[in-house]
Amino acid sequence: SWENVCFVGDDVIDLPVMKRAGVAVAVSDAVGEVLKAAHYVTHNRGGHGAVREVTDLLLKATGRWDRALSGYEK
């Protein structure tokens, strides 16, 4: 369902999906309308680690961070 969707956007074409998504994220250099529609605004700009920032936050918030790292710590 849409409440389980996290969508990252930066331009007005993203607004319809952002308005339906359970978590709407704007990258820090998004246009003003997208920044206003977002539940969360990244610290990083688009193309400079913004999506990584979001995935790390989601993994940590859902208790999956340690499992995601487990294959790299051996």
mmCIF file of N, CA and C in Angstrom:
data_model
loop_
_atom_site.group_PDB
_atom_site.id
_atom_site.type_symbol
_atom_site.label_atom_id
_atom_site.label_comp_id
_atom_site.label_asym_id
_atom_site.label_seq_id
_atom_site.Cartn_x
_atom_site.Cartn_y
_atom_site.Cartn_z
ATOM 1 N N SER A 1 0.834 -1.182 0.000
ATOM 2 C CA SER A 1 0.000 0.000 0.000
ATOM 3 C C SER A 1 0.881 1.248 0.000
ATOM 4 N N TRP A 2 0.290 2.370 -0.319
ATOM 5 C CA TRP A 2 1.046 3.622 -0.401
ATOM 6 C C TRP A 2 1.647 4.020 0.938
ATOM 7 N N GLU A 3 1.033 3.625 2.028
ATOM 8 C CA GLU A 3 1.589 3.995 3.334
ATOM 9 C C GLU A 3 2.938 3.318 3.591
ATOM 10 N N ASN A 4 3.256 2.278 2.837
ATOM 11 C CA ASN A 4 4.539 1.584 2.961
ATOM 12 C C ASN A 4 5.584 2.056 1.966
ATOM 13 N N VAL A 5 5.273 3.122 1.226
ATOM 14 C CA VAL A 5 6.178 3.634 0.204
ATOM 15 C C VAL A 5 6.962 4.820 0.741
ATOM 16 N N CYS A 6 8.273 4.797 0.502
ATOM 17 C CA CYS A 6 9.128 5.959 0.742
ATOM 18 C C CYS A 6 9.586 6.440 -0.632
ATOM 19 N N PHE A 7 9.350 7.700 -0.920
ATOM 20 C CA PHE A 7 9.688 8.254 -2.229
ATOM 21 C C PHE A 7 10.591 9.454 -2.043
ATOM 22 N N VAL A 8 11.671 9.488 -2.816
ATOM 23 C CA VAL A 8 12.613 10.602 -2.772
ATOM 24 C C VAL A 8 12.469 11.398 -4.062
ATOM 25 N N GLY A 9 12.238 12.698 -3.936
ATOM 26 C CA GLY A 9 12.052 13.529 -5.116
ATOM 27 C C GLY A 9 12.802 14.838 -5.042
ATOM 28 N N ASP A 10 12.818 15.522 -6.199
ATOM 29 C CA ASP A 10 13.503 16.811 -6.251
ATOM 30 C C ASP A 10 12.818 17.846 -7.134
ATOM 31 N N ASP A 11 11.840 17.440 -7.950
ATOM 32 C CA ASP A 11 11.230 18.373 -8.878
ATOM 33 C C ASP A 11 9.711 18.226 -8.872
ATOM 34 N N VAL A 12 9.022 19.183 -9.484
ATOM 35 C CA VAL A 12 7.560 19.209 -9.426
ATOM 36 C C VAL A 12 6.915 17.961 -10.018
ATOM 37 N N ILE A 13 7.565 17.305 -10.942
ATOM 38 C CA ILE A 13 7.010 16.075 -11.517
ATOM 39 C C ILE A 13 6.859 14.977 -10.460
ATOM 40 N N ASP A 14 7.590 15.098 -9.354
ATOM 41 C CA ASP A 14 7.542 14.112 -8.273
ATOM 42 C C ASP A 14 6.395 14.345 -7.295
ATOM 43 N N LEU A 15 5.770 15.492 -7.335
ATOM 44 C CA LEU A 15 4.746 15.840 -6.345
ATOM 45 C C LEU A 15 3.574 14.865 -6.261
ATOM 46 N N PRO A 16 3.001 14.384 -7.369
ATOM 47 C CA PRO A 16 1.874 13.448 -7.228
ATOM 48 C C PRO A 16 2.232 12.189 -6.441
ATOM 49 N N VAL A 17 3.398 11.648 -6.670
ATOM 50 C CA VAL A 17 3.810 10.442 -5.942
ATOM 51 C C VAL A 17 4.138 10.794 -4.495
ATOM 52 N N MET A 18 4.801 11.908 -4.283
ATOM 53 C CA MET A 18 5.140 12.320 -2.918
ATOM 54 C C MET A 18 3.891 12.486 -2.062
ATOM 55 N N LYS A 19 2.836 13.012 -2.657
ATOM 56 C CA LYS A 19 1.601 13.243 -1.899
ATOM 57 C C LYS A 19 0.890 11.950 -1.534
ATOM 58 N N ARG A 20 1.183 10.856 -2.232
ATOM 59 C CA ARG A 20 0.574 9.554 -1.938
ATOM 60 C C ARG A 20 1.443 8.702 -1.022
ATOM 61 N N ALA A 21 2.733 8.905 -1.061
ATOM 62 C CA ALA A 21 3.667 8.060 -0.322
ATOM 63 C C ALA A 21 3.516 8.231 1.188
ATOM 64 N N GLY A 22 3.751 7.145 1.894
ATOM 65 C CA GLY A 22 3.735 7.200 3.353
ATOM 66 C C GLY A 22 4.839 8.067 3.902
ATOM 67 N N VAL A 23 5.980 8.065 3.245
ATOM 68 C CA VAL A 23 7.112 8.910 3.622
ATOM 69 C C VAL A 23 7.598 9.613 2.364
ATOM 70 N N ALA A 24 7.442 10.919 2.342
ATOM 71 C CA ALA A 24 7.885 11.728 1.213
ATOM 72 C C ALA A 24 9.165 12.451 1.608
ATOM 73 N N VAL A 25 10.200 12.247 0.811
ATOM 74 C CA VAL A 25 11.505 12.836 1.101
ATOM 75 C C VAL A 25 11.904 13.745 -0.045
ATOM 76 N N ALA A 26 12.452 14.901 0.306
ATOM 77 C CA ALA A 26 13.018 15.818 -0.685
ATOM 78 C C ALA A 26 14.515 15.902 -0.455
ATOM 79 N N VAL A 27 15.272 15.924 -1.536
ATOM 80 C CA VAL A 27 16.707 16.178 -1.393
ATOM 81 C C VAL A 27 16.883 17.661 -1.098
ATOM 82 N N SER A 28 17.978 18.023 -0.459
ATOM 83 C CA SER A 28 18.129 19.386 0.046
ATOM 84 C C SER A 28 18.122 20.461 -1.033
ATOM 85 N N ASP A 29 18.466 20.099 -2.258
ATOM 86 C CA ASP A 29 18.462 21.085 -3.343
ATOM 87 C C ASP A 29 17.230 20.961 -4.246
ATOM 88 N N ALA A 30 16.155 20.395 -3.715
ATOM 89 C CA ALA A 30 14.897 20.269 -4.461
ATOM 90 C C ALA A 30 14.244 21.642 -4.621
ATOM 91 N N VAL A 31 13.303 21.715 -5.553
ATOM 92 C CA VAL A 31 12.553 22.960 -5.739
ATOM 93 C C VAL A 31 11.637 23.189 -4.529
ATOM 94 N N GLY A 32 11.267 24.433 -4.311
ATOM 95 C CA GLY A 32 10.512 24.818 -3.123
ATOM 96 C C GLY A 32 9.243 24.040 -2.888
ATOM 97 N N GLU A 33 8.480 23.770 -3.931
ATOM 98 C CA GLU A 33 7.220 23.035 -3.780
ATOM 99 C C GLU A 33 7.456 21.627 -3.248
ATOM 100 N N VAL A 34 8.531 21.006 -3.676
ATOM 101 C CA VAL A 34 8.872 19.658 -3.211
ATOM 102 C C VAL A 34 9.348 19.704 -1.766
ATOM 103 N N LEU A 35 10.140 20.700 -1.426
ATOM 104 C CA LEU A 35 10.590 20.850 -0.042
ATOM 105 C C LEU A 35 9.393 21.006 0.896
ATOM 106 N N LYS A 36 8.387 21.753 0.479
ATOM 107 C CA LYS A 36 7.191 21.959 1.300
ATOM 108 C C LYS A 36 6.365 20.689 1.449
ATOM 109 N N ALA A 37 6.350 19.832 0.443
ATOM 110 C CA ALA A 37 5.548 18.610 0.469
ATOM 111 C C ALA A 37 6.217 17.469 1.232
ATOM 112 N N ALA A 38 7.491 17.617 1.549
ATOM 113 C CA ALA A 38 8.268 16.520 2.144
ATOM 114 C C ALA A 38 8.022 16.357 3.635
ATOM 115 N N HIS A 39 8.054 15.100 4.065
ATOM 116 C CA HIS A 39 8.064 14.784 5.494
ATOM 117 C C HIS A 39 9.473 14.928 6.053
ATOM 118 N N TYR A 40 10.449 14.728 5.183
ATOM 119 C CA TYR A 40 11.858 14.789 5.586
ATOM 120 C C TYR A 40 12.649 15.410 4.440
ATOM 121 N N VAL A 41 13.589 16.275 4.776
ATOM 122 C CA VAL A 41 14.500 16.871 3.798
ATOM 123 C C VAL A 41 15.911 16.404 4.148
ATOM 124 N N THR A 42 16.598 15.846 3.160
ATOM 125 C CA THR A 42 17.942 15.326 3.398
ATOM 126 C C THR A 42 18.936 16.452 3.670
ATOM 127 N N HIS A 43 20.028 16.087 4.310
ATOM 128 C CA HIS A 43 21.138 17.019 4.505
ATOM 129 C C HIS A 43 21.972 17.096 3.224
ATOM 130 N N ASN A 44 22.043 15.972 2.514
ATOM 131 C CA ASN A 44 22.837 15.896 1.286
ATOM 132 C C ASN A 44 22.018 16.322 0.071
ATOM 133 N N ARG A 45 22.714 16.868 -0.918
ATOM 134 C CA ARG A 45 22.070 17.264 -2.168
ATOM 135 C C ARG A 45 21.850 16.037 -3.053
ATOM 136 N N GLY A 46 20.946 16.173 -4.009
ATOM 137 C CA GLY A 46 20.732 15.112 -4.983
ATOM 138 C C GLY A 46 22.018 14.820 -5.736
ATOM 139 N N GLY A 47 22.331 13.537 -5.898
ATOM 140 C CA GLY A 47 23.556 13.149 -6.578
ATOM 141 C C GLY A 47 24.793 13.195 -5.700
ATOM 142 N N HIS A 48 24.595 13.536 -4.427
ATOM 143 C CA HIS A 48 25.720 13.658 -3.493
ATOM 144 C C HIS A 48 25.442 12.907 -2.191
ATOM 145 N N GLY A 49 24.808 11.749 -2.298
ATOM 146 C CA GLY A 49 24.585 10.902 -1.132
ATOM 147 C C GLY A 49 23.219 11.023 -0.482
ATOM 148 N N ALA A 50 22.284 11.712 -1.114
ATOM 149 C CA ALA A 50 20.960 11.889 -0.508
ATOM 150 C C ALA A 50 20.211 10.572 -0.361
ATOM 151 N N VAL A 51 20.218 9.752 -1.391
ATOM 152 C CA VAL A 51 19.500 8.471 -1.312
ATOM 153 C C VAL A 51 20.183 7.555 -0.297
ATOM 154 N N ARG A 52 21.491 7.549 -0.242
ATOM 155 C CA ARG A 52 22.207 6.763 0.768
ATOM 156 C C ARG A 52 21.810 7.217 2.165
ATOM 157 N N GLU A 53 21.705 8.517 2.357
ATOM 158 C CA GLU A 53 21.276 9.061 3.644
ATOM 159 C C GLU A 53 19.912 8.494 4.035
ATOM 160 N N VAL A 54 18.997 8.460 3.094
ATOM 161 C CA VAL A 54 17.637 7.965 3.361
ATOM 162 C C VAL A 54 17.648 6.467 3.654
ATOM 163 N N THR A 55 18.373 5.690 2.852
ATOM 164 C CA THR A 55 18.389 4.245 3.088
ATOM 165 C C THR A 55 19.031 3.916 4.430
ATOM 166 N N ASP A 56 20.084 4.620 4.796
ATOM 167 C CA ASP A 56 20.699 4.401 6.112
ATOM 168 C C ASP A 56 19.712 4.715 7.234
ATOM 169 N N LEU A 57 18.997 5.818 7.110
ATOM 170 C CA LEU A 57 18.000 6.177 8.126
ATOM 171 C C LEU A 57 16.904 5.128 8.234
ATOM 172 N N LEU A 58 16.428 4.638 7.099
ATOM 173 C CA LEU A 58 15.372 3.623 7.119
ATOM 174 C C LEU A 58 15.859 2.314 7.734
ATOM 175 N N LEU A 59 17.056 1.898 7.367
ATOM 176 C CA LEU A 59 17.603 0.666 7.945
ATOM 177 C C LEU A 59 17.761 0.789 9.455
ATOM 178 N N LYS A 60 18.244 1.922 9.920
ATOM 179 C CA LYS A 60 18.424 2.127 11.362
ATOM 180 C C LYS A 60 17.079 2.216 12.077
ATOM 181 N N ALA A 61 16.122 2.930 11.497
ATOM 182 C CA ALA A 61 14.811 3.116 12.131
ATOM 183 C C ALA A 61 14.018 1.823 12.225
ATOM 184 N N THR A 62 14.273 0.888 11.318
ATOM 185 C CA THR A 62 13.539 -0.381 11.319
ATOM 186 C C THR A 62 14.331 -1.525 11.950
ATOM 187 N N GLY A 63 15.463 -1.197 12.574
ATOM 188 C CA GLY A 63 16.259 -2.204 13.259
ATOM 189 C C GLY A 63 17.001 -3.154 12.337
ATOM 190 N N ARG A 64 17.245 -2.754 11.110
ATOM 191 C CA ARG A 64 17.908 -3.624 10.134
ATOM 192 C C ARG A 64 19.355 -3.227 9.842
ATOM 193 N N TRP A 65 19.843 -2.191 10.481
ATOM 194 C CA TRP A 65 21.192 -1.686 10.201
ATOM 195 C C TRP A 65 22.266 -2.733 10.479
ATOM 196 N N ASP A 66 22.223 -3.348 11.649
ATOM 197 C CA ASP A 66 23.241 -4.341 12.008
ATOM 198 C C ASP A 66 23.243 -5.515 11.036
ATOM 199 N N ARG A 67 22.077 -5.962 10.645
ATOM 200 C CA ARG A 67 21.984 -7.068 9.681
ATOM 201 C C ARG A 67 22.565 -6.662 8.327
ATOM 202 N N ALA A 68 22.319 -5.436 7.916
ATOM 203 C CA ALA A 68 22.857 -4.957 6.638
ATOM 204 C C ALA A 68 24.372 -4.909 6.652
ATOM 205 N N LEU A 69 24.950 -4.606 7.800
ATOM 206 C CA LEU A 69 26.420 -4.523 7.913
ATOM 207 C C LEU A 69 27.085 -5.866 8.171
ATOM 208 N N SER A 70 26.332 -6.843 8.608
ATOM 209 C CA SER A 70 26.920 -8.105 9.073
ATOM 210 C C SER A 70 27.809 -8.798 8.039
ATOM 211 N N GLY A 71 27.507 -8.682 6.784
ATOM 212 C CA GLY A 71 28.317 -9.333 5.759
ATOM 213 C C GLY A 71 29.634 -8.636 5.476
ATOM 214 N N TYR A 72 29.796 -7.422 5.978
ATOM 215 C CA TYR A 72 31.007 -6.643 5.716
ATOM 216 C C TYR A 72 31.980 -6.603 6.867
ATOM 217 N N GLU A 73 31.579 -7.095 8.013
ATOM 218 C CA GLU A 73 32.388 -6.975 9.222
ATOM 219 C C GLU A 73 33.188 -8.223 9.546
ATOM 220 N N LYS A 74 33.227 -9.171 8.640
ATOM 221 C CA LYS A 74 33.950 -10.421 8.913
ATOM 222 C C LYS A 74 35.372 -10.334 8.460
#
